[in-house]
Coordinates of C-alpha atoms and ligand atoms in Angstrom, one line a residue:
X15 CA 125.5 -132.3 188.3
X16 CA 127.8 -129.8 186.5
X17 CA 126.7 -129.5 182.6
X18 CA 130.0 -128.5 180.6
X19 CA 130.4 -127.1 176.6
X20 CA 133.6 -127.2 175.2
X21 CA 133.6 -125.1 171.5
X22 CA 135.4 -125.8 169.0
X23 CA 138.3 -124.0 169.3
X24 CA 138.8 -126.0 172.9
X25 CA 138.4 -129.2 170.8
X26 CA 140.3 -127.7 168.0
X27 CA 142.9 -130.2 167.6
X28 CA 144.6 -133.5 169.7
X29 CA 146.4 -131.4 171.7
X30 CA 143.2 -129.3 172.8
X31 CA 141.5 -132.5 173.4
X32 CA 143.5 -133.8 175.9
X33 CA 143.5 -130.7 177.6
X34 CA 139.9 -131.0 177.8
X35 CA 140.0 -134.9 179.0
X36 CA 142.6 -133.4 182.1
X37 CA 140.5 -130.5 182.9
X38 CA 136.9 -132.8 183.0
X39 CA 138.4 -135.9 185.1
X40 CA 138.1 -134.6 188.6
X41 CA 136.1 -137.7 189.8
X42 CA 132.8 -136.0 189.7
X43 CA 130.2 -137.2 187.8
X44 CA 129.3 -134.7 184.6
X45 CA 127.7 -134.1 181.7
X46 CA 130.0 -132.8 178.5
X47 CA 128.6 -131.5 175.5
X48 CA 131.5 -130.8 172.8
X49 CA 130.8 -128.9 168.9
X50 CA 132.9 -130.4 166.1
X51 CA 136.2 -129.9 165.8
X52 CA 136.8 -125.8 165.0
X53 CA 136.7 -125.2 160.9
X54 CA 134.9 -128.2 160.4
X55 CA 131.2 -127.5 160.1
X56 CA 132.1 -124.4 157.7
X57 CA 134.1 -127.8 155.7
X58 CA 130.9 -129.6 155.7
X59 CA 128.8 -126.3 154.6
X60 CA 131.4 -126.0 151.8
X61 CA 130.8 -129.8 151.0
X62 CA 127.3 -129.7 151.2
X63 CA 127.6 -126.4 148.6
X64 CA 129.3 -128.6 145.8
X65 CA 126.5 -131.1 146.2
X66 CA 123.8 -129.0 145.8
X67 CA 125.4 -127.6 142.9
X68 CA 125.6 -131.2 141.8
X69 CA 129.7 -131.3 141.5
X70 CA 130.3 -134.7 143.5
X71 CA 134.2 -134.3 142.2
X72 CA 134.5 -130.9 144.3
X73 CA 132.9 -132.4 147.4
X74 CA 135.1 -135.9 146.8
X75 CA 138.0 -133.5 146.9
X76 CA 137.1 -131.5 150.2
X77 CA 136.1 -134.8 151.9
X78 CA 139.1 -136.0 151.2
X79 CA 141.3 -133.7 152.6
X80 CA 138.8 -133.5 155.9
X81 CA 139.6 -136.9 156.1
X82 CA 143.0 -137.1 155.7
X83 CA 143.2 -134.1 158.6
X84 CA 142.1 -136.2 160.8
X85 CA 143.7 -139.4 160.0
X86 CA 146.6 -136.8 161.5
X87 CA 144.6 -135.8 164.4
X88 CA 143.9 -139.9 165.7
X89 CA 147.9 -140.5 165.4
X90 CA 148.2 -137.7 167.6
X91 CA 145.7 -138.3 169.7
X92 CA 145.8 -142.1 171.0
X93 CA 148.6 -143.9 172.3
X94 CA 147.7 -147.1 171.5
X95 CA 147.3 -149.1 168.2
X96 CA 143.7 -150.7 169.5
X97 CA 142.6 -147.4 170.3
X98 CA 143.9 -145.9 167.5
X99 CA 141.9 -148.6 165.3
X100 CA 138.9 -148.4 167.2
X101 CA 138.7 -144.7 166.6
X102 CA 140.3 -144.7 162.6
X103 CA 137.1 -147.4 162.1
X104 CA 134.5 -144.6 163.6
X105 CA 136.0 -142.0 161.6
X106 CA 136.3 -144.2 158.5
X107 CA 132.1 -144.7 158.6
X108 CA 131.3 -141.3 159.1
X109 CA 133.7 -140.0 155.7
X110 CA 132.2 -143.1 154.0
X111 CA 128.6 -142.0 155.1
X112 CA 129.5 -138.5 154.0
X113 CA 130.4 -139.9 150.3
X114 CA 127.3 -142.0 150.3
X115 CA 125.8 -138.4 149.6
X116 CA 127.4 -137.4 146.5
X117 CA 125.6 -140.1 144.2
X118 CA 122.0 -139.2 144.8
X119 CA 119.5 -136.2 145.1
X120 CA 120.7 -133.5 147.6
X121 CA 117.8 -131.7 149.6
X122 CA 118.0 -129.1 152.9
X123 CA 117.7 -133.0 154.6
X124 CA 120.4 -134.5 153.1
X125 CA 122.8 -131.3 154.6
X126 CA 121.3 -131.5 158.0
X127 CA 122.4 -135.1 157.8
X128 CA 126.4 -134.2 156.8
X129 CA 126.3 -131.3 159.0
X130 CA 125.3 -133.4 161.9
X131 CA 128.7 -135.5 161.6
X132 CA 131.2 -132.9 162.9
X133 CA 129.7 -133.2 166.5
X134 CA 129.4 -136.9 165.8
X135 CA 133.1 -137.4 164.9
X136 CA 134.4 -135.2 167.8
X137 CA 132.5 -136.8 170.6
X138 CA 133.2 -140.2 169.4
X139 CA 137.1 -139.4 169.5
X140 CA 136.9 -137.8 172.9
X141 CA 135.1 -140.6 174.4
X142 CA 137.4 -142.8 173.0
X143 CA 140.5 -140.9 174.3
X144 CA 138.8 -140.9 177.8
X145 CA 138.4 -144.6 177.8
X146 CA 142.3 -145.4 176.7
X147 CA 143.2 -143.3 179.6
X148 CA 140.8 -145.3 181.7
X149 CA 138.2 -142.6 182.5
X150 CA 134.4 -144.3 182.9
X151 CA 132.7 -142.2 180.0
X152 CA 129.8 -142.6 177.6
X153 CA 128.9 -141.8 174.6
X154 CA 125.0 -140.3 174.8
X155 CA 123.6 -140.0 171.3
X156 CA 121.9 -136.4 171.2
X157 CA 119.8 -137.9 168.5
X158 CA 117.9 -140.0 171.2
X159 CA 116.8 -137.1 173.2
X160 CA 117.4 -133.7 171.4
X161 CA 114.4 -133.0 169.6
X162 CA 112.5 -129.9 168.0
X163 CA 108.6 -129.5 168.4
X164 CA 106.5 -128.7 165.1
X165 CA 107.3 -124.7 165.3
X166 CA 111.2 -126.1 164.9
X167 CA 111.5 -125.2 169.4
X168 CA 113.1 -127.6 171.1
X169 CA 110.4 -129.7 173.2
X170 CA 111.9 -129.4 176.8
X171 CA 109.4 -132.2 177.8
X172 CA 110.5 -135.1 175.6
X173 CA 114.4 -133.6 176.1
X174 CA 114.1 -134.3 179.7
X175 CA 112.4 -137.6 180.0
X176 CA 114.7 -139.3 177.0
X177 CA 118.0 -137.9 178.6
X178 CA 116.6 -138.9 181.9
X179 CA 116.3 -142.5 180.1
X180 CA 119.6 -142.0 178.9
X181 CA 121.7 -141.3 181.5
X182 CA 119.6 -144.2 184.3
X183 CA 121.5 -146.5 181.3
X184 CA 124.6 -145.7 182.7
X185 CA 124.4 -145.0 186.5
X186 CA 128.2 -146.0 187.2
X187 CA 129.6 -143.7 184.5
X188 CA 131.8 -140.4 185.5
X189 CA 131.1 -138.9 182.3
X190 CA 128.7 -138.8 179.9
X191 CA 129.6 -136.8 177.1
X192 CA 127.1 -135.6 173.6
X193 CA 126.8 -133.7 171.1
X194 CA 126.1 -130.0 170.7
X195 CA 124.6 -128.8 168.0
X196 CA 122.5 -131.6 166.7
X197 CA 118.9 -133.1 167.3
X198 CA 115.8 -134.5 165.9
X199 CA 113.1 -132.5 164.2
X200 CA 109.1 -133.2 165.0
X201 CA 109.0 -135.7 162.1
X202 CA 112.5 -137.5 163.5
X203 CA 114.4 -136.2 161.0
X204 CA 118.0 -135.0 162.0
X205 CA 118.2 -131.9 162.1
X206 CA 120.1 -128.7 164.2
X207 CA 119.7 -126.0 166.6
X208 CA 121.2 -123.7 163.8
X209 CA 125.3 -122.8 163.7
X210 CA 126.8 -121.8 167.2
X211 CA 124.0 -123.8 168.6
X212 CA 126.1 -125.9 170.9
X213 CA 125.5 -123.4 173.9
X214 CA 122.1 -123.5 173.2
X215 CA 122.4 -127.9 173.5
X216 CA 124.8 -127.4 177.1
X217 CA 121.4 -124.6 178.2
X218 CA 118.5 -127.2 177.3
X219 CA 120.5 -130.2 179.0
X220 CA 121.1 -127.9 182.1
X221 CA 117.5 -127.1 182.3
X222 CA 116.5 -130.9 181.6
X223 CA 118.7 -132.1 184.1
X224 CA 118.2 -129.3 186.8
X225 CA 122.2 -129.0 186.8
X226 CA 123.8 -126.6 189.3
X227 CA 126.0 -124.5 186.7
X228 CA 126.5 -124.4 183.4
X229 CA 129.6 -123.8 182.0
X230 CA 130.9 -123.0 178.3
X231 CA 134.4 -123.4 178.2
X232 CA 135.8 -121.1 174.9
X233 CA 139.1 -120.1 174.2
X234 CA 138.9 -116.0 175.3
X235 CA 138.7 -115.3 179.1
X236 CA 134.7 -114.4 179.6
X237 CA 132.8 -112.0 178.0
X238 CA 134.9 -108.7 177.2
X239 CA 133.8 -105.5 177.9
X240 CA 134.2 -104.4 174.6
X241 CA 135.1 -105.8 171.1
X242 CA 138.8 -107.0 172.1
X243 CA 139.5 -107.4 168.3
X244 CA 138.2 -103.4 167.6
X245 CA 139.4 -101.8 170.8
X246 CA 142.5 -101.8 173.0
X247 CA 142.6 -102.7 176.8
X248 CA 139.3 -104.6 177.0
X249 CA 138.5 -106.5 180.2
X250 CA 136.7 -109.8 181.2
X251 CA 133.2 -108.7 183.0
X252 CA 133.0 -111.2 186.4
X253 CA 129.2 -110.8 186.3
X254 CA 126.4 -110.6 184.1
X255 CA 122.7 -110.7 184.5
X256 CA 121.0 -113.1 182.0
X257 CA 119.3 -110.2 180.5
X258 CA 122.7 -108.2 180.3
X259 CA 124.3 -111.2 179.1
X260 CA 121.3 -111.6 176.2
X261 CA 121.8 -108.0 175.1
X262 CA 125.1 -108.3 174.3
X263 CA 125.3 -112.0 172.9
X264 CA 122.6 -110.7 170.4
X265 CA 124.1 -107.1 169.9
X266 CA 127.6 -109.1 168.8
X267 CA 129.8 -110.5 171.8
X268 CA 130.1 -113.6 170.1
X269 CA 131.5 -115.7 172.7
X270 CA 127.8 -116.6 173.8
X271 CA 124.8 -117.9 171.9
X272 CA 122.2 -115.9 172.6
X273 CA 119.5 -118.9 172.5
X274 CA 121.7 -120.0 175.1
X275 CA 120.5 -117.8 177.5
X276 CA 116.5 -118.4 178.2
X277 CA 116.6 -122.2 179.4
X278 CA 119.2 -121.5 181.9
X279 CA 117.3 -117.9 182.9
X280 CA 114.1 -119.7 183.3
X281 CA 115.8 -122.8 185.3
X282 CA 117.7 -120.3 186.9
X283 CA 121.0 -122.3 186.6
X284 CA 123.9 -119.6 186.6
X285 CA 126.4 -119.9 183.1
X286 CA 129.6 -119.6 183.9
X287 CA 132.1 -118.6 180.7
X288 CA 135.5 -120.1 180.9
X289 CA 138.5 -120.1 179.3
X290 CA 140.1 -123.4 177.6
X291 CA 143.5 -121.7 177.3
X292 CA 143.5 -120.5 181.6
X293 CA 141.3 -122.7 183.0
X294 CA 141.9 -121.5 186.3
X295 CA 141.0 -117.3 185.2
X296 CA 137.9 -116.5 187.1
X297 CA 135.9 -115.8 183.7
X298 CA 132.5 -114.4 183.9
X299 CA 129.4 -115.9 185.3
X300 CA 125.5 -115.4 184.3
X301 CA 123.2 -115.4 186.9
X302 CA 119.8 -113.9 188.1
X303 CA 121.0 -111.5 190.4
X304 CA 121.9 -107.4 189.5
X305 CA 125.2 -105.4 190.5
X306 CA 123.8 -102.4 191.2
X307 CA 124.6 -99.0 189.3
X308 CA 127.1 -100.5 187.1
X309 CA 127.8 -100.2 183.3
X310 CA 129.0 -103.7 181.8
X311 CA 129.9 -103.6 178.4
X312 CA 129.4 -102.6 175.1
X313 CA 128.8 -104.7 172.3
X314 CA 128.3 -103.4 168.4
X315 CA 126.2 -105.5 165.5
X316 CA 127.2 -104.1 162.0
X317 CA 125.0 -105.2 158.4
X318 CA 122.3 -102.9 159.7
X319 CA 120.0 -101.6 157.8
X320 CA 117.6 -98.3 158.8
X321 CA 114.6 -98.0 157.7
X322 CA 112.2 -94.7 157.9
X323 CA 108.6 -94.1 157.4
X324 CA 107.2 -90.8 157.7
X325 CA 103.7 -89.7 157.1
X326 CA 101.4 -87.0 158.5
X327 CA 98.9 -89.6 158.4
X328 CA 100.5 -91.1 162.0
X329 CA 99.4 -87.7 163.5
X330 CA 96.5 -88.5 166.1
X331 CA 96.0 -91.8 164.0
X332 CA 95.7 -95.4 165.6
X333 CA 96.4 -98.6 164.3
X334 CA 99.6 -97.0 161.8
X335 CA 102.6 -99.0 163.7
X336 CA 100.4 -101.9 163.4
X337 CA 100.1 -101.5 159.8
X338 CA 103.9 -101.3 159.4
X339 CA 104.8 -104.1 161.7
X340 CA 102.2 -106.3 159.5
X341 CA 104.3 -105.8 156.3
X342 CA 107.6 -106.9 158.3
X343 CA 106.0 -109.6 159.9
X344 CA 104.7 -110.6 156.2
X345 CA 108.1 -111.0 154.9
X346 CA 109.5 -113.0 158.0
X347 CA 111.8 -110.0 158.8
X348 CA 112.4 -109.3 162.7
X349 CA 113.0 -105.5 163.6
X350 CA 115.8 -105.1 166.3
X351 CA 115.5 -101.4 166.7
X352 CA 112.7 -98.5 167.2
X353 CA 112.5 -95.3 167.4
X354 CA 109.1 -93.4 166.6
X355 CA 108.1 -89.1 166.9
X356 CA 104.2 -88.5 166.1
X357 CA 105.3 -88.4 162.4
X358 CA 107.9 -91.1 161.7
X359 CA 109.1 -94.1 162.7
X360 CA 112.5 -95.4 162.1
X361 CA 113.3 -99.7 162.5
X362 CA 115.9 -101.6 162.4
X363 CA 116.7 -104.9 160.6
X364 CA 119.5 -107.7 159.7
X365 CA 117.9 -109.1 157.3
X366 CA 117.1 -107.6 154.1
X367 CA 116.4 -110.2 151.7
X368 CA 113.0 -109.4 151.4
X369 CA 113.8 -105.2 151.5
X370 CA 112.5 -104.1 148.0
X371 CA 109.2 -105.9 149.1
X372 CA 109.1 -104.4 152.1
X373 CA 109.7 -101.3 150.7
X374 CA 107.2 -101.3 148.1
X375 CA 104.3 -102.2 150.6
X376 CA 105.7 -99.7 153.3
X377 CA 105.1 -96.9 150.4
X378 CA 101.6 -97.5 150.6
X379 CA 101.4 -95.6 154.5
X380 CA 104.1 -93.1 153.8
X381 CA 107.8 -91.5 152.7
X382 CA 110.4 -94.5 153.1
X383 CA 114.0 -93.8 153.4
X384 CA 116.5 -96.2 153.5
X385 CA 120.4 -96.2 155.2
X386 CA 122.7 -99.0 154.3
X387 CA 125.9 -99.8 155.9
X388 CA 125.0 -98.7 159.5
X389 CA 126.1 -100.1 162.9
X390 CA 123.9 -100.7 166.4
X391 CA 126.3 -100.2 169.2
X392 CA 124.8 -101.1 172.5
X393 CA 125.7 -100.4 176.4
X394 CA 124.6 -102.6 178.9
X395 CA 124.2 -102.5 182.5
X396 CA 121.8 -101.7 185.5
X397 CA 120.5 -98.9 183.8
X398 CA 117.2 -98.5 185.4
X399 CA 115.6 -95.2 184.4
X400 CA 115.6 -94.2 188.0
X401 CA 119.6 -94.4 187.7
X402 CA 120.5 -91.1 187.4
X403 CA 123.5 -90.0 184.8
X404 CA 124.4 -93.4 183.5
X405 CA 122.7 -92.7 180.1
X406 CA 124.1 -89.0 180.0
X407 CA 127.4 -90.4 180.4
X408 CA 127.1 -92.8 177.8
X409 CA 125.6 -90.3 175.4
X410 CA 128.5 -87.5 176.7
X411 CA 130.8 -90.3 174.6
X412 CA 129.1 -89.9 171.8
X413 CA 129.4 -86.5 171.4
X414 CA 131.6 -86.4 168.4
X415 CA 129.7 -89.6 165.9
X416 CA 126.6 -88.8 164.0
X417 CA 123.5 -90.6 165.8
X418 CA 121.0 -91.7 163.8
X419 CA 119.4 -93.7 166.2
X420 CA 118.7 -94.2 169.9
X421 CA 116.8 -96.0 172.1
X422 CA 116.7 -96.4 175.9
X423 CA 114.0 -97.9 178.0
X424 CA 113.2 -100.9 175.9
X425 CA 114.7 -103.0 178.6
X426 CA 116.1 -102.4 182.3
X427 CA 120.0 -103.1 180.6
X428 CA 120.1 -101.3 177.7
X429 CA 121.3 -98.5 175.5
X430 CA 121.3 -98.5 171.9
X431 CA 122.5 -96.3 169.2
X432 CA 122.2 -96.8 165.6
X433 CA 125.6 -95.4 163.7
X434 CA 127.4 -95.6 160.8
X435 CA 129.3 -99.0 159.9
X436 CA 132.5 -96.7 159.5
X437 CA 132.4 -95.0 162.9
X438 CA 132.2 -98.0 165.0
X439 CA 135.6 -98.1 165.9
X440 CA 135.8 -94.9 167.3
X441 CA 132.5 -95.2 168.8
X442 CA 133.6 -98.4 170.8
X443 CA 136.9 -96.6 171.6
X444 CA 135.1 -93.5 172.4
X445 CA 132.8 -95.5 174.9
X446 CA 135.6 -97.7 176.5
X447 CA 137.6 -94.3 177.4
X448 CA 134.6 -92.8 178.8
X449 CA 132.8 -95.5 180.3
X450 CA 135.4 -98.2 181.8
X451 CA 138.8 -96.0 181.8
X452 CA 137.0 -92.5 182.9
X453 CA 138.7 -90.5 179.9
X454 CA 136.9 -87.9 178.5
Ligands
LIG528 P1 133.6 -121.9 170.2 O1 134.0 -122.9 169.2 O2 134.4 -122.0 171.5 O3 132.1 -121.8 170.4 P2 133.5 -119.8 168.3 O4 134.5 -120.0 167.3 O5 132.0 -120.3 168.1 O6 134.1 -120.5 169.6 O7 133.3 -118.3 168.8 C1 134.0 -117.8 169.9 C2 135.1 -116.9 169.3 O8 134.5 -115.6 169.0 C3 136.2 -116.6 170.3 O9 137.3 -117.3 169.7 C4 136.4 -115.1 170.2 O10 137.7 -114.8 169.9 C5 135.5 -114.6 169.1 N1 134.7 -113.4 169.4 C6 134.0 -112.8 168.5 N2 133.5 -111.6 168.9 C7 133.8 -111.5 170.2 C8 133.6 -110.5 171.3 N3 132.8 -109.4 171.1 N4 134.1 -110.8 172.5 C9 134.8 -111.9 172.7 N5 135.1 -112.8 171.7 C10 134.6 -112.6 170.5
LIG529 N1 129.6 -126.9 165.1 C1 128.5 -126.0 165.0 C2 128.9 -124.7 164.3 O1 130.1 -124.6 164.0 C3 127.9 -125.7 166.3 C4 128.8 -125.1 167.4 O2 130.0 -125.1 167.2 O3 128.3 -124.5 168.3 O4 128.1 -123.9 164.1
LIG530 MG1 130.5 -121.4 169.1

């Protein structure tokens, strides 16, 4: 069985939807997992906002006109006045169950709960459409089987007997589709896999259900090989490793999840990325297996903050990176980047909330510099250090940026550098001439 994700630019709008409905009703029996309809889980962010900030009128307002969009999107949709009423009642109790939450006390709980009703919506008006047109599909409530362990990681054991349970309800049915996105905590508390975290849903179901592909159906052809909105003359990759395709869905190719990746790694079920908008383009699969030699893509992560620690006291000493990891791990900070000499040591981070404290406590072991505003740009591929003049070539494009950074060797797949946020453009450009279009 086939395990499909639809975003929610592919689910964006009526029209989009019944694209989907053609391209899924081939007779085989599926599993489709869809997000919310695109724009509005940053709507219920926005609503959820006002409520902590105890203004019911200014979520009343934006609930409103959420609802009233898709009072539009249903006419559009169905073509029949008992569908249309079936699906206008659905919609009606999830807006009405939305308002319930501006009278009382608003909590992290009370959001998971609004958030969760974008997927909810979406997946009841698809199924719905499907049925009008005559198409055996069910609804399969994520909230039955979806479900986070006590360290907030989805608990792959419960996932795959509930689904299991789920699905033997409905052996005749052609489709099954559910929601992305949304699941149960270890208390039963709804809850979610965090924002893009559809892929990551389509990955665990895959896994649970030992599907033979995955595929997350987006609206760009594949996984570029380089920032199509930075550079000019970017290309779909056909193939990916899953640890090529982790690198750069971390290191900013958004059209991935990077959670996405490890279920279907470890399952080894290939991901295949396709396109809503040419459903027949080729797009680019993920799969255990290595192309030889070859340099994939480049991906660049701005908001990057460097951080150096120099001290003579590393010289000869044990135990010092240790020390410094401690006080990151102390603030809940994750370093992406390293770089270390027998003096210094130079991270990496995204998150800097906690940066003064960090700072403080790193002063304690040495000199700490900070750079603001900086850029990781990273080059993928089979770049195994016994590869000869793949990383010169990479570097030869650099020639002309200020490096602060650079790391190779972390990984079999990887080069990073560490720039400035203003030279990344050039940098990509520089890279895509050199690397994909041989231009020096
Ligand atoms: P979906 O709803 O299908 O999951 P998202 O809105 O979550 O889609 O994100 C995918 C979008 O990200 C695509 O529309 C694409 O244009 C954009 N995008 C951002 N960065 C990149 C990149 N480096 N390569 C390709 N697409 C990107
Ligand atoms: N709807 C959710 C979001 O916008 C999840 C997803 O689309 O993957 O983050
Ligand atoms: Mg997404």
């Amino acid at each position: 069985m086939k395990v499909l994700k639809f975003g929610g630019t592919s689910v964006g709008s009526a029209q989009r939807m019944k694209e989907v409905a053609k391209l899924i009703t081939d007779g085989e029996q599926k599993i489709v997992v869809l997000s919310a309809m695109s724009g509005t889980t940053n709507t219920l962010v926005e609503i959820s906002d006002y409520l902590y900030k105890k203004n019911p009128e200014g979520a009343n307002e934006i609930i409103n006109k959420l609802e009233a969009k898709y009072k539009q999107h249903l006419d559009e949709l169905f073509a029949t006045q008992e569908y249309k009423e079936k699906a206008a009642e659905v919609v009606k109790a999830h807006f009405n169950y939305i308002r319930s939450y501006t009278k009382d006390l608003f909590t992290l709980f009370e959001e998971k709960v609004i958030l969760a009703q974008g997927e909810l919506i979406s997946t009841n008006m698809v199924n719905l459409y499907l049925q009008e047109c005559g198409v055996k599909s069910v609804l399969i409530p994520a909230l039955e089987f979806m479900r986070t362990d006590k360290n907030a990681e989805p608990d792959p054991v419960y996932i795959k007997e509930k689904l299991a349970a789920q699905l033997e309800l409905h052996p005749e049915a052609e489709i099954y589709i559910t929601q992305g996105f949304i699941c149960r905590n270890a208390y039963g508390e709804i809850d979610n896999l965090q924002r893009g975290g559809s892929d990551y849903t389509a990955s665990l179901i895959g896994a649970a259900v030992g599907a033979s592909e995955i595929q997350i159906w987006t609206d760009i052809d594949g996984m570029h090989n380089n920032d199509p909105r930075v550079v000019d003359k970017t290309e779909p990759v056909r193939h990916l490793h899953f640890e090529e395709a982790a690198e750069l869905a971390y290191f900013g190719a958004k059209i991935l999840h990077p959670t996405c990746i490890q279920p279907a790694k470890y399952a080894n079920i290939p991901v295949r990325l396709l396109n809503t908008m040419d459903p027949t383009a080729p797009g680019t699969m993920i799969s255990n297996e290595t192309e030889k030699g070859k340099i994939k893509a480049v991906a660049a992560k701005d908001n990057i903050t460097a951080i150096k620690i120099k001290s003579s006291r590393m010289l000869l000493a044990h135990g010092f990176l240790r020390k410094v990891f401690e006080i990151f791990e102390s603030y809940q900070t994750s370093i992406d980047m390293i770089c270390t000499s027998e003096v210094g040591v130079s991270v990496t981070v995204d998150n800097t909330k906690h940066l003064n404290e960090i700072m403080d406590d790193l002063k304690k072991y040495g000199t700490v510099t900070v750079d603001h505003d900086m850029c990781i740009v990273c080059v993928v591929g089979d770049l195994e250090w016994e590869n000869v003049g793949f990383e010169a070539n990479a570097l030869d494009a650099m020639r002309n940026i200020p490096v602060r950074m650079i790391s190779f060797g972390g990984s079999n797949y990887n080069i990073s550098f560490l720039i400035r946020e203003c030279d990344k453009k050039q940098a990509l450009q520089a890279l895509s001439d050199q690397l994909f279009h041989n231009k020096k």
